[in-house]
Amino acid sequence: MNDANIRSVLSGQKALVVGVANDQSIAYGCAKAFRTAGAELAITWLNNRARPFVEPLAQELGAMITGPLDVAVPGQLEAIFDRIRTGWGKLDILVHSIAFAPKEDLQGGLLNCSAEGFAKAMDISCHSFVRMAKLAAPLMTDGGSMFAMSYYGANRVVPNYNVMGPVKAALEAACRYLAYELGPQGIRVHAVSPGPLKTRAASGLKDFELLLNEAAQKAPLGELIDIMDVGFTCAYLATSFARRLTGGTVFVDGGANIIA
Ligand SMILES: NC(=O)c1ccc[n+]([C@@H]2O[C@H](COP(=O)([O-])OP(=O)(O)OC[C@H]3O[C@@H](n4cnc5c(N)ncnc54)[C@H](O)[C@@H]3O)[C@@H](O)[C@H]2O)c1
């Protein structure tokens, strides 16, 4: 497919991308791929500290709607969806590319994770996707697609992934149930499971370098992935070429997940 053809596949589609922290973020790869495919963008930043890093990227991609969104702050999620309703009147694509666990709960092993830490990780990394889906669905009047970022630690034990394993397993299950509930409206829901990528979120995981080395060695395709691989996978899944796909977990990992 040449550049001109790529630019038309999501032409006219409106996409909300949540989770850009910097130009290494998986969410940035998604936003860039959607833009390359012709979509219009809404991009959020976490707070005023993140804004100077995210706003220039949103401008570079010509995002029409921008603003703050901390899913733990009551009212901010509703506010961004209000802006989308008044500005666009519809939405076609939603990306949830956010995760959080308190450091002491993330790094101490699952047994030592506090109830508060578990609940916080689950709320920000999983239930916020359900809240977003509820607000997005009424705007997806022509159908649409929703994406949440998972990881292989949901399916198998990955040392040091700790509490995020059960949290991502819940996220993948949530994707299946949302796909079931939203399918009748023509809305498709995907968990996307990228291989390890050097991002800010990943820097909170102990011995992450080991994971990167192992991923490259294990993958049949023999290389680490990059954020544009994730972005273009989501862009493809958002097109009508993928109109019969929903509810599954899509691995973007060079095939590493098939290896014992
Ligand atoms: N990097 C990897 O190796 C990898 C692999 C598989 C899946 N993932 C997942 O991809 C997603 C994106 O992570 P990333 O690796 O691009 O790192 P990142 O640090 O670039 O992105 C994480 C984002 O989460 C946002 N966030 C945290 N708390 C939030 C809150 N309360 N409200 C709104 N946003 C909040 C941050 O602002 C940041 O933009 C996460 O779900 C992560 O678990 C990452």
PDB file of C-alpha atoms and ligand atoms in Angstrom:
ATOM      1  CA  MET A   1       0.000   0.000   0.000  1.00  0.00           C
ATOM      2  CA  ASN A   2       1.459   3.417  -0.916  1.00  0.00           C
ATOM      3  CA  ASP A   3       1.316   6.536   1.279  1.00  0.00           C
ATOM      4  CA  ALA A   4      -1.690   8.039  -0.483  1.00  0.00           C
ATOM      5  CA  ASN A   5      -3.686   4.835   0.040  1.00  0.00           C
ATOM      6  CA  ILE A   6      -2.704   4.597   3.705  1.00  0.00           C
ATOM      7  CA  ARG A   7      -3.893   8.179   4.230  1.00  0.00           C
ATOM      8  CA  SER A   8      -7.396   7.261   3.174  1.00  0.00           C
ATOM      9  CA  VAL A   9      -8.125   4.122   5.228  1.00  0.00           C
ATOM     10  CA  LEU A  10      -9.259   5.990   8.367  1.00  0.00           C
ATOM     11  CA  SER A  11     -10.150   9.245   6.645  1.00  0.00           C
ATOM     12  CA  GLY A  12     -12.917  11.118   8.477  1.00  0.00           C
ATOM     13  CA  GLN A  13     -12.658   8.909  11.571  1.00  0.00           C
ATOM     14  CA  LYS A  14     -12.344  10.503  15.003  1.00  0.00           C
ATOM     15  CA  ALA A  15     -10.031   8.929  17.552  1.00  0.00           C
ATOM     16  CA  LEU A  16      -9.534   9.602  21.264  1.00  0.00           C
ATOM     17  CA  VAL A  17      -6.101   8.462  22.430  1.00  0.00           C
ATOM     18  CA  VAL A  18      -5.427   8.394  26.178  1.00  0.00           C
ATOM     19  CA  GLY A  19      -1.939   7.633  27.519  1.00  0.00           C
ATOM     20  CA  VAL A  20       0.584   9.827  25.698  1.00  0.00           C
ATOM     21  CA  ALA A  21       3.337  10.805  28.158  1.00  0.00           C
ATOM     22  CA  ASN A  22       6.152  11.367  25.631  1.00  0.00           C
ATOM     23  CA  ASP A  23       7.300  10.290  22.158  1.00  0.00           C
ATOM     24  CA  GLN A  24       8.156   6.795  23.447  1.00  0.00           C
ATOM     25  CA  SER A  25       4.610   6.109  24.647  1.00  0.00           C
ATOM     26  CA  ILE A  26       2.659   3.326  22.968  1.00  0.00           C
ATOM     27  CA  ALA A  27      -0.256   5.789  22.815  1.00  0.00           C
ATOM     28  CA  TYR A  28       1.896   8.173  20.741  1.00  0.00           C
ATOM     29  CA  GLY A  29       2.558   5.333  18.264  1.00  0.00           C
ATOM     30  CA  CYS A  30      -1.195   4.736  18.041  1.00  0.00           C
ATOM     31  CA  ALA A  31      -1.974   8.432  17.537  1.00  0.00           C
ATOM     32  CA  LYS A  32       0.715   8.758  14.862  1.00  0.00           C
ATOM     33  CA  ALA A  33      -0.498   5.672  12.988  1.00  0.00           C
ATOM     34  CA  PHE A  34      -4.147   6.828  13.093  1.00  0.00           C
ATOM     35  CA  ARG A  35      -3.084  10.269  11.811  1.00  0.00           C
ATOM     36  CA  THR A  36      -1.029   8.672   9.032  1.00  0.00           C
ATOM     37  CA  ALA A  37      -4.150   6.731   8.073  1.00  0.00           C
ATOM     38  CA  GLY A  38      -6.193   9.953   7.888  1.00  0.00           C
ATOM     39  CA  ALA A  39      -8.002  10.043  11.254  1.00  0.00           C
ATOM     40  CA  GLU A  40      -8.569  13.144  13.364  1.00  0.00           C
ATOM     41  CA  LEU A  41      -7.287  13.052  16.931  1.00  0.00           C
ATOM     42  CA  ALA A  42      -8.194  13.955  20.486  1.00  0.00           C
ATOM     43  CA  ILE A  43      -5.189  13.612  22.821  1.00  0.00           C
ATOM     44  CA  THR A  44      -5.048  14.049  26.589  1.00  0.00           C
ATOM     45  CA  TRP A  45      -2.292  14.649  29.133  1.00  0.00           C
ATOM     46  CA  LEU A  46      -2.263  13.463  32.736  1.00  0.00           C
ATOM     47  CA  ASN A  47      -1.766  16.810  34.482  1.00  0.00           C
ATOM     48  CA  ASN A  48       0.048  20.155  34.283  1.00  0.00           C
ATOM     49  CA  ARG A  49       3.409  18.455  34.830  1.00  0.00           C
ATOM     50  CA  ALA A  50       2.851  16.247  31.766  1.00  0.00           C
ATOM     51  CA  ARG A  51       1.361  18.974  29.586  1.00  0.00           C
ATOM     52  CA  PRO A  52       4.657  20.534  28.307  1.00  0.00           C
ATOM     53  CA  PHE A  53       5.736  17.082  27.041  1.00  0.00           C
ATOM     54  CA  VAL A  54       2.422  16.049  25.495  1.00  0.00           C
ATOM     55  CA  GLU A  55       1.013  19.276  24.047  1.00  0.00           C
ATOM     56  CA  PRO A  56       3.782  19.731  21.407  1.00  0.00           C
ATOM     57  CA  LEU A  57       3.237  16.117  20.263  1.00  0.00           C
ATOM     58  CA  ALA A  58      -0.514  16.717  20.030  1.00  0.00           C
ATOM     59  CA  GLN A  59       0.152  19.861  17.968  1.00  0.00           C
ATOM     60  CA  GLU A  60       2.604  18.021  15.700  1.00  0.00           C
ATOM     61  CA  LEU A  61      -0.161  15.492  14.979  1.00  0.00           C
ATOM     62  CA  GLY A  62      -2.751  18.235  14.452  1.00  0.00           C
ATOM     63  CA  ALA A  63      -4.962  17.048  17.320  1.00  0.00           C
ATOM     64  CA  MET A  64      -8.240  18.977  17.230  1.00  0.00           C
ATOM     65  CA  ILE A  65      -9.228  18.288  20.839  1.00  0.00           C
ATOM     66  CA  THR A  66      -6.734  18.292  23.729  1.00  0.00           C
ATOM     67  CA  GLY A  67      -7.009  18.573  27.488  1.00  0.00           C
ATOM     68  CA  PRO A  68      -6.186  17.119  30.882  1.00  0.00           C
ATOM     69  CA  LEU A  69      -7.339  13.655  31.882  1.00  0.00           C
ATOM     70  CA  ASP A  70      -6.453  11.914  35.109  1.00  0.00           C
ATOM     71  CA  VAL A  71      -8.948   9.051  35.334  1.00  0.00           C
ATOM     72  CA  ALA A  72      -8.662   9.196  39.144  1.00  0.00           C
ATOM     73  CA  VAL A  73      -9.978  12.775  39.242  1.00  0.00           C
ATOM     74  CA  PRO A  74     -13.781  12.813  39.318  1.00  0.00           C
ATOM     75  CA  GLY A  75     -15.309  14.700  36.378  1.00  0.00           C
ATOM     76  CA  GLN A  76     -12.262  14.817  34.061  1.00  0.00           C
ATOM     77  CA  LEU A  77     -13.341  11.817  32.005  1.00  0.00           C
ATOM     78  CA  GLU A  78     -16.853  13.248  31.592  1.00  0.00           C
ATOM     79  CA  ALA A  79     -15.329  16.638  30.625  1.00  0.00           C
ATOM     80  CA  ILE A  80     -13.254  15.249  27.755  1.00  0.00           C
ATOM     81  CA  PHE A  81     -16.215  13.274  26.415  1.00  0.00           C
ATOM     82  CA  ASP A  82     -18.367  16.443  26.619  1.00  0.00           C
ATOM     83  CA  ARG A  83     -15.747  18.212  24.476  1.00  0.00           C
ATOM     84  CA  ILE A  84     -15.876  15.364  21.955  1.00  0.00           C
ATOM     85  CA  ARG A  85     -19.698  15.449  21.916  1.00  0.00           C
ATOM     86  CA  THR A  86     -19.856  19.205  21.263  1.00  0.00           C
ATOM     87  CA  GLY A  87     -16.801  19.334  18.957  1.00  0.00           C
ATOM     88  CA  TRP A  88     -17.281  16.211  16.849  1.00  0.00           C
ATOM     89  CA  GLY A  89     -20.711  14.857  17.751  1.00  0.00           C
ATOM     90  CA  LYS A  90     -19.328  11.326  17.319  1.00  0.00           C
ATOM     91  CA  LEU A  91     -16.369   9.054  17.998  1.00  0.00           C
ATOM     92  CA  ASP A  92     -15.001   6.084  16.031  1.00  0.00           C
ATOM     93  CA  ILE A  93     -11.872   4.949  17.889  1.00  0.00           C
ATOM     94  CA  LEU A  94     -10.921   4.833  21.574  1.00  0.00           C
ATOM     95  CA  VAL A  95      -7.451   3.926  22.873  1.00  0.00           C
ATOM     96  CA  HIS A  96      -6.824   3.226  26.570  1.00  0.00           C
ATOM     97  CA  SER A  97      -3.045   3.024  26.974  1.00  0.00           C
ATOM     98  CA  ILE A  98      -2.613   3.739  30.675  1.00  0.00           C
ATOM     99  CA  ALA A  99      -1.505   1.770  33.689  1.00  0.00           C
ATOM    100  CA  PHE A 100      -0.479   2.546  37.230  1.00  0.00           C
ATOM    101  CA  ALA A 101       0.394   0.759  40.463  1.00  0.00           C
ATOM    102  CA  PRO A 102       2.005   2.337  43.538  1.00  0.00           C
ATOM    103  CA  LYS A 103       5.738   1.549  43.417  1.00  0.00           C
ATOM    104  CA  GLU A 104       5.858  -0.271  46.752  1.00  0.00           C
ATOM    105  CA  ASP A 105       2.896  -2.454  45.738  1.00  0.00           C
ATOM    106  CA  LEU A 106       4.310  -3.118  42.257  1.00  0.00           C
ATOM    107  CA  GLN A 107       7.810  -4.071  43.303  1.00  0.00           C
ATOM    108  CA  GLY A 108       7.186  -6.180  46.403  1.00  0.00           C
ATOM    109  CA  GLY A 109       5.563  -9.249  44.820  1.00  0.00           C
ATOM    110  CA  LEU A 110       1.825 -10.045  44.718  1.00  0.00           C
ATOM    111  CA  LEU A 111       1.778 -11.456  48.263  1.00  0.00           C
ATOM    112  CA  ASN A 112       2.918  -8.130  49.653  1.00  0.00           C
ATOM    113  CA  CYS A 113       0.606  -5.930  47.581  1.00  0.00           C
ATOM    114  CA  SER A 114      -1.689  -3.932  49.875  1.00  0.00           C
ATOM    115  CA  ALA A 115      -5.456  -3.914  49.403  1.00  0.00           C
ATOM    116  CA  GLU A 116      -5.299  -0.182  48.634  1.00  0.00           C
ATOM    117  CA  GLY A 117      -2.497  -0.655  46.093  1.00  0.00           C
ATOM    118  CA  PHE A 118      -4.344  -3.516  44.407  1.00  0.00           C
ATOM    119  CA  ALA A 119      -7.553  -1.459  44.227  1.00  0.00           C
ATOM    120  CA  LYS A 120      -5.729   1.585  42.828  1.00  0.00           C
ATOM    121  CA  ALA A 121      -3.913  -0.476  40.173  1.00  0.00           C
ATOM    122  CA  MET A 122      -7.190  -2.138  39.204  1.00  0.00           C
ATOM    123  CA  ASP A 123      -9.104   1.155  39.079  1.00  0.00           C
ATOM    124  CA  ILE A 124      -6.636   3.113  36.932  1.00  0.00           C
ATOM    125  CA  SER A 125      -5.407   0.257  34.737  1.00  0.00           C
ATOM    126  CA  CYS A 126      -8.667  -1.658  34.244  1.00  0.00           C
ATOM    127  CA  HIS A 127     -11.941  -0.168  35.492  1.00  0.00           C
ATOM    128  CA  SER A 128     -11.170   3.215  33.895  1.00  0.00           C
ATOM    129  CA  PHE A 129     -11.446   1.423  30.526  1.00  0.00           C
ATOM    130  CA  VAL A 130     -14.961   0.291  31.432  1.00  0.00           C
ATOM    131  CA  ARG A 131     -15.850   3.884  32.401  1.00  0.00           C
ATOM    132  CA  MET A 132     -14.401   5.169  29.117  1.00  0.00           C
ATOM    133  CA  ALA A 133     -16.267   2.544  27.106  1.00  0.00           C
ATOM    134  CA  LYS A 134     -19.547   3.578  28.750  1.00  0.00           C
ATOM    135  CA  LEU A 135     -19.026   7.222  27.767  1.00  0.00           C
ATOM    136  CA  ALA A 136     -17.660   6.409  24.301  1.00  0.00           C
ATOM    137  CA  ALA A 137     -20.340   3.928  23.194  1.00  0.00           C
ATOM    138  CA  PRO A 138     -23.221   6.441  22.786  1.00  0.00           C
ATOM    139  CA  LEU A 139     -20.931   8.553  20.566  1.00  0.00           C
ATOM    140  CA  MET A 140     -20.042   5.593  18.328  1.00  0.00           C
ATOM    141  CA  THR A 141     -23.159   6.033  16.268  1.00  0.00           C
ATOM    142  CA  ASP A 142     -21.620   4.378  13.162  1.00  0.00           C
ATOM    143  CA  GLY A 143     -20.032   1.571  15.204  1.00  0.00           C
ATOM    144  CA  GLY A 144     -16.421   1.843  16.285  1.00  0.00           C
ATOM    145  CA  SER A 145     -13.443   0.184  17.857  1.00  0.00           C
ATOM    146  CA  MET A 146     -11.908   0.290  21.324  1.00  0.00           C
ATOM    147  CA  PHE A 147      -8.406  -0.758  22.376  1.00  0.00           C
ATOM    148  CA  ALA A 148      -6.826  -1.471  25.763  1.00  0.00           C
ATOM    149  CA  MET A 149      -3.131  -2.283  26.195  1.00  0.00           C
ATOM    150  CA  SER A 150      -2.379  -5.569  27.949  1.00  0.00           C
ATOM    151  CA  TYR A 151       0.766  -7.669  28.379  1.00  0.00           C
ATOM    152  CA  TYR A 152       1.741 -11.358  28.310  1.00  0.00           C
ATOM    153  CA  GLY A 153       2.022 -11.243  32.119  1.00  0.00           C
ATOM    154  CA  ALA A 154      -1.807 -11.532  32.041  1.00  0.00           C
ATOM    155  CA  ASN A 155      -1.558 -15.039  30.580  1.00  0.00           C
ATOM    156  CA  ARG A 156       1.623 -16.504  32.067  1.00  0.00           C
ATOM    157  CA  VAL A 157       3.772 -15.593  35.053  1.00  0.00           C
ATOM    158  CA  VAL A 158       6.399 -13.037  34.076  1.00  0.00           C
ATOM    159  CA  PRO A 159       8.864 -12.500  36.946  1.00  0.00           C
ATOM    160  CA  ASN A 160       8.614  -8.988  38.464  1.00  0.00           C
ATOM    161  CA  TYR A 161       5.283  -8.198  36.756  1.00  0.00           C
ATOM    162  CA  ASN A 162       3.596  -8.919  40.110  1.00  0.00           C
ATOM    163  CA  VAL A 163       0.216  -7.219  40.724  1.00  0.00           C
ATOM    164  CA  MET A 164       0.014  -6.075  37.090  1.00  0.00           C
ATOM    165  CA  GLY A 165      -0.467  -9.740  36.041  1.00  0.00           C
ATOM    166  CA  PRO A 166      -3.902 -10.125  37.684  1.00  0.00           C
ATOM    167  CA  VAL A 167      -4.775  -6.541  36.691  1.00  0.00           C
ATOM    168  CA  LYS A 168      -4.045  -7.174  32.986  1.00  0.00           C
ATOM    169  CA  ALA A 169      -5.902 -10.522  33.177  1.00  0.00           C
ATOM    170  CA  ALA A 170      -8.938  -8.575  34.427  1.00  0.00           C
ATOM    171  CA  LEU A 171      -8.451  -6.031  31.624  1.00  0.00           C
ATOM    172  CA  GLU A 172      -8.452  -8.782  28.976  1.00  0.00           C
ATOM    173  CA  ALA A 173     -11.601 -10.306  30.517  1.00  0.00           C
ATOM    174  CA  ALA A 174     -13.205  -6.844  30.577  1.00  0.00           C
ATOM    175  CA  CYS A 175     -12.459  -6.532  26.839  1.00  0.00           C
ATOM    176  CA  ARG A 176     -14.283  -9.820  26.185  1.00  0.00           C
ATOM    177  CA  TYR A 177     -17.351  -8.770  28.184  1.00  0.00           C
ATOM    178  CA  LEU A 178     -17.417  -5.294  26.614  1.00  0.00           C
ATOM    179  CA  ALA A 179     -17.114  -6.894  23.158  1.00  0.00           C
ATOM    180  CA  TYR A 180     -20.138  -9.048  24.041  1.00  0.00           C
ATOM    181  CA  GLU A 181     -22.202  -6.121  25.342  1.00  0.00           C
ATOM    182  CA  LEU A 182     -21.252  -3.638  22.595  1.00  0.00           C
ATOM    183  CA  GLY A 183     -21.186  -6.007  19.612  1.00  0.00           C
ATOM    184  CA  PRO A 184     -24.877  -5.412  18.827  1.00  0.00           C
ATOM    185  CA  GLN A 185     -24.013  -1.696  18.312  1.00  0.00           C
ATOM    186  CA  GLY A 186     -21.253  -2.563  15.844  1.00  0.00           C
ATOM    187  CA  ILE A 187     -18.572  -1.653  18.385  1.00  0.00           C
ATOM    188  CA  ARG A 188     -15.533  -3.938  18.469  1.00  0.00           C
ATOM    189  CA  VAL A 189     -13.262  -4.217  21.508  1.00  0.00           C
ATOM    190  CA  HIS A 190      -9.675  -5.470  21.456  1.00  0.00           C
ATOM    191  CA  ALA A 191      -7.035  -6.143  24.049  1.00  0.00           C
ATOM    192  CA  VAL A 192      -3.686  -5.487  22.375  1.00  0.00           C
ATOM    193  CA  SER A 193      -0.670  -7.215  23.930  1.00  0.00           C
ATOM    194  CA  PRO A 194       2.623  -5.641  22.849  1.00  0.00           C
ATOM    195  CA  GLY A 195       6.015  -7.192  23.540  1.00  0.00           C
ATOM    196  CA  PRO A 196       8.264  -5.224  25.927  1.00  0.00           C
ATOM    197  CA  LEU A 197       9.079  -1.635  24.960  1.00  0.00           C
ATOM    198  CA  LYS A 198      11.358   0.805  26.728  1.00  0.00           C
ATOM    199  CA  THR A 199       8.835   3.356  27.980  1.00  0.00           C
ATOM    200  CA  ARG A 200       8.388   5.313  31.182  1.00  0.00           C
ATOM    201  CA  ALA A 201       5.816   2.840  32.537  1.00  0.00           C
ATOM    202  CA  ALA A 202       8.228  -0.043  31.872  1.00  0.00           C
ATOM    203  CA  SER A 203      10.988   1.686  33.829  1.00  0.00           C
ATOM    204  CA  GLY A 204       9.017   0.884  37.024  1.00  0.00           C
ATOM    205  CA  LEU A 205       9.548  -2.870  36.472  1.00  0.00           C
ATOM    206  CA  LYS A 206      12.556  -4.539  38.076  1.00  0.00           C
ATOM    207  CA  ASP A 207      15.064  -6.163  35.665  1.00  0.00           C
ATOM    208  CA  PHE A 208      13.189  -4.877  32.610  1.00  0.00           C
ATOM    209  CA  GLU A 209      16.387  -5.107  30.506  1.00  0.00           C
ATOM    210  CA  LEU A 210      16.313  -8.901  30.982  1.00  0.00           C
ATOM    211  CA  LEU A 211      12.752  -8.999  29.606  1.00  0.00           C
ATOM    212  CA  LEU A 212      13.843  -7.025  26.542  1.00  0.00           C
ATOM    213  CA  ASN A 213      16.763  -9.381  25.856  1.00  0.00           C
ATOM    214  CA  GLU A 214      14.596 -12.469  26.301  1.00  0.00           C
ATOM    215  CA  ALA A 215      11.840 -11.073  24.066  1.00  0.00           C
ATOM    216  CA  ALA A 216      14.230 -10.473  21.186  1.00  0.00           C
ATOM    217  CA  GLN A 217      15.740 -13.954  21.536  1.00  0.00           C
ATOM    218  CA  LYS A 218      12.382 -15.729  21.847  1.00  0.00           C
ATOM    219  CA  ALA A 219      10.479 -14.020  19.035  1.00  0.00           C
ATOM    220  CA  PRO A 220      10.375 -16.077  15.823  1.00  0.00           C
ATOM    221  CA  LEU A 221      10.702 -12.791  13.942  1.00  0.00           C
ATOM    222  CA  GLY A 222      13.887 -12.179  15.926  1.00  0.00           C
ATOM    223  CA  GLU A 223      13.495  -8.506  16.769  1.00  0.00           C
ATOM    224  CA  LEU A 224      11.979  -6.248  19.391  1.00  0.00           C
ATOM    225  CA  ILE A 225       8.861  -4.381  18.366  1.00  0.00           C
ATOM    226  CA  ASP A 226       8.434  -0.600  18.290  1.00  0.00           C
ATOM    227  CA  ILE A 227       5.511   1.690  19.086  1.00  0.00           C
ATOM    228  CA  MET A 228       4.561   2.093  15.408  1.00  0.00           C
ATOM    229  CA  ASP A 229       4.084  -1.697  15.159  1.00  0.00           C
ATOM    230  CA  VAL A 230       1.435  -1.374  17.875  1.00  0.00           C
ATOM    231  CA  GLY A 231      -0.019   1.770  16.268  1.00  0.00           C
ATOM    232  CA  PHE A 232      -0.421   0.262  12.802  1.00  0.00           C
ATOM    233  CA  THR A 233      -1.911  -2.928  14.265  1.00  0.00           C
ATOM    234  CA  CYS A 234      -4.564  -0.794  16.002  1.00  0.00           C
ATOM    235  CA  ALA A 235      -5.064   1.248  12.812  1.00  0.00           C
ATOM    236  CA  TYR A 236      -5.690  -1.978  10.858  1.00  0.00           C
ATOM    237  CA  LEU A 237      -8.080  -3.297  13.530  1.00  0.00           C
ATOM    238  CA  ALA A 238      -9.999  -0.002  13.329  1.00  0.00           C
ATOM    239  CA  THR A 239     -10.616  -0.403   9.587  1.00  0.00           C
ATOM    240  CA  SER A 240     -13.451  -2.344   8.019  1.00  0.00           C
ATOM    241  CA  PHE A 241     -10.844  -4.915   6.847  1.00  0.00           C
ATOM    242  CA  ALA A 242     -11.068  -6.190  10.456  1.00  0.00           C
ATOM    243  CA  ARG A 243     -14.828  -5.830  10.800  1.00  0.00           C
ATOM    244  CA  ARG A 244     -15.412  -9.418  11.984  1.00  0.00           C
ATOM    245  CA  LEU A 245     -12.745  -9.315  14.705  1.00  0.00           C
ATOM    246  CA  THR A 246     -13.650  -8.528  18.296  1.00  0.00           C
ATOM    247  CA  GLY A 247     -13.052  -9.527  21.899  1.00  0.00           C
ATOM    248  CA  GLY A 248      -9.695 -11.236  21.470  1.00  0.00           C
ATOM    249  CA  THR A 249      -6.203 -10.424  22.644  1.00  0.00           C
ATOM    250  CA  VAL A 250      -4.000  -9.428  19.724  1.00  0.00           C
ATOM    251  CA  PHE A 251      -0.297 -10.059  20.358  1.00  0.00           C
ATOM    252  CA  VAL A 252       2.133  -7.616  18.760  1.00  0.00           C
ATOM    253  CA  ASP A 253       5.320  -9.375  19.837  1.00  0.00           C
ATOM    254  CA  GLY A 254       7.008 -10.896  16.792  1.00  0.00           C
ATOM    255  CA  GLY A 255       5.452 -14.245  17.778  1.00  0.00           C
ATOM    256  CA  ALA A 256       7.180 -14.544  21.187  1.00  0.00           C
ATOM    257  CA  ASN A 257       3.918 -15.681  22.846  1.00  0.00           C
ATOM    258  CA  ILE A 258       3.816 -18.956  20.882  1.00  0.00           C
ATOM    259  CA  ILE A 259       7.168 -20.127  22.229  1.00  0.00           C
ATOM    260  CA  ALA A 260       7.297 -22.302  25.393  1.00  0.00           C
TER     261      ALA A 260
HETATM  262  N1  LIG B   1       6.142  -0.740  27.722  1.00  0.00           N
HETATM  263  C1  LIG B   1       5.853  -2.034  27.672  1.00  0.00           C
HETATM  264  O1  LIG B   1       6.737  -2.889  27.634  1.00  0.00           O
HETATM  265  C2  LIG B   1       4.410  -2.478  27.630  1.00  0.00           C
HETATM  266  C3  LIG B   1       4.119  -3.761  27.166  1.00  0.00           C
HETATM  267  C4  LIG B   1       2.781  -4.171  27.136  1.00  0.00           C
HETATM  268  C5  LIG B   1       1.793  -3.319  27.576  1.00  0.00           C
HETATM  269  N2  LIG B   1       2.101  -2.069  28.025  1.00  0.00           N
HETATM  270  C6  LIG B   1       1.003  -1.208  28.457  1.00  0.00           C
HETATM  271  O2  LIG B   1       0.899  -0.118  27.561  1.00  0.00           O
HETATM  272  C7  LIG B   1       0.237   0.949  28.217  1.00  0.00           C
HETATM  273  C8  LIG B   1       0.996   2.240  27.983  1.00  0.00           C
HETATM  274  O3  LIG B   1       2.241   2.216  28.646  1.00  0.00           O
HETATM  275  P1  LIG B   1       3.599   2.693  27.974  1.00  0.00           P
HETATM  276  O4  LIG B   1       4.524   1.541  28.050  1.00  0.00           O
HETATM  277  O5  LIG B   1       3.329   3.366  26.679  1.00  0.00           O
HETATM  278  O6  LIG B   1       4.166   3.746  29.055  1.00  0.00           O
HETATM  279  P2  LIG B   1       3.921   5.321  29.245  1.00  0.00           P
HETATM  280  O7  LIG B   1       4.536   5.649  30.562  1.00  0.00           O
HETATM  281  O8  LIG B   1       4.392   6.071  28.060  1.00  0.00           O
HETATM  282  O9  LIG B   1       2.329   5.427  29.309  1.00  0.00           O
HETATM  283  C9  LIG B   1       1.607   5.187  30.495  1.00  0.00           C
HETATM  284  C10 LIG B   1       0.544   6.268  30.551  1.00  0.00           C
HETATM  285  O10 LIG B   1      -0.362   6.034  31.631  1.00  0.00           O
HETATM  286  C11 LIG B   1      -0.789   7.314  32.017  1.00  0.00           C
HETATM  287  N3  LIG B   1      -1.473   7.292  33.306  1.00  0.00           N
HETATM  288  C12 LIG B   1      -1.033   6.800  34.496  1.00  0.00           C
HETATM  289  N4  LIG B   1      -1.949   7.050  35.466  1.00  0.00           N
HETATM  290  C13 LIG B   1      -2.988   7.706  34.862  1.00  0.00           C
HETATM  291  C14 LIG B   1      -4.214   8.253  35.328  1.00  0.00           C
HETATM  292  N5  LIG B   1      -4.574   8.208  36.626  1.00  0.00           N
HETATM  293  N6  LIG B   1      -5.040   8.858  34.434  1.00  0.00           N
HETATM  294  C15 LIG B   1      -4.704   8.941  33.118  1.00  0.00           C
HETATM  295  N7  LIG B   1      -3.533   8.464  32.623  1.00  0.00           N
HETATM  296  C16 LIG B   1      -2.697   7.855  33.493  1.00  0.00           C
HETATM  297  C17 LIG B   1       0.495   8.127  32.050  1.00  0.00           C
HETATM  298  O11 LIG B   1       0.212   9.509  32.084  1.00  0.00           O
HETATM  299  C18 LIG B   1       1.143   7.670  30.763  1.00  0.00           C
HETATM  300  O12 LIG B   1       0.760   8.508  29.688  1.00  0.00           O
HETATM  301  C19 LIG B   1       0.091   0.532  29.676  1.00  0.00           C
HETATM  302  O13 LIG B   1      -1.201  -0.019  29.867  1.00  0.00           O
HETATM  303  C20 LIG B   1       1.144  -0.554  29.816  1.00  0.00           C
HETATM  304  O14 LIG B   1       0.842  -1.467  30.860  1.00  0.00           O
HETATM  305  C21 LIG B   1       3.398  -1.631  28.050  1.00  0.00           C
END
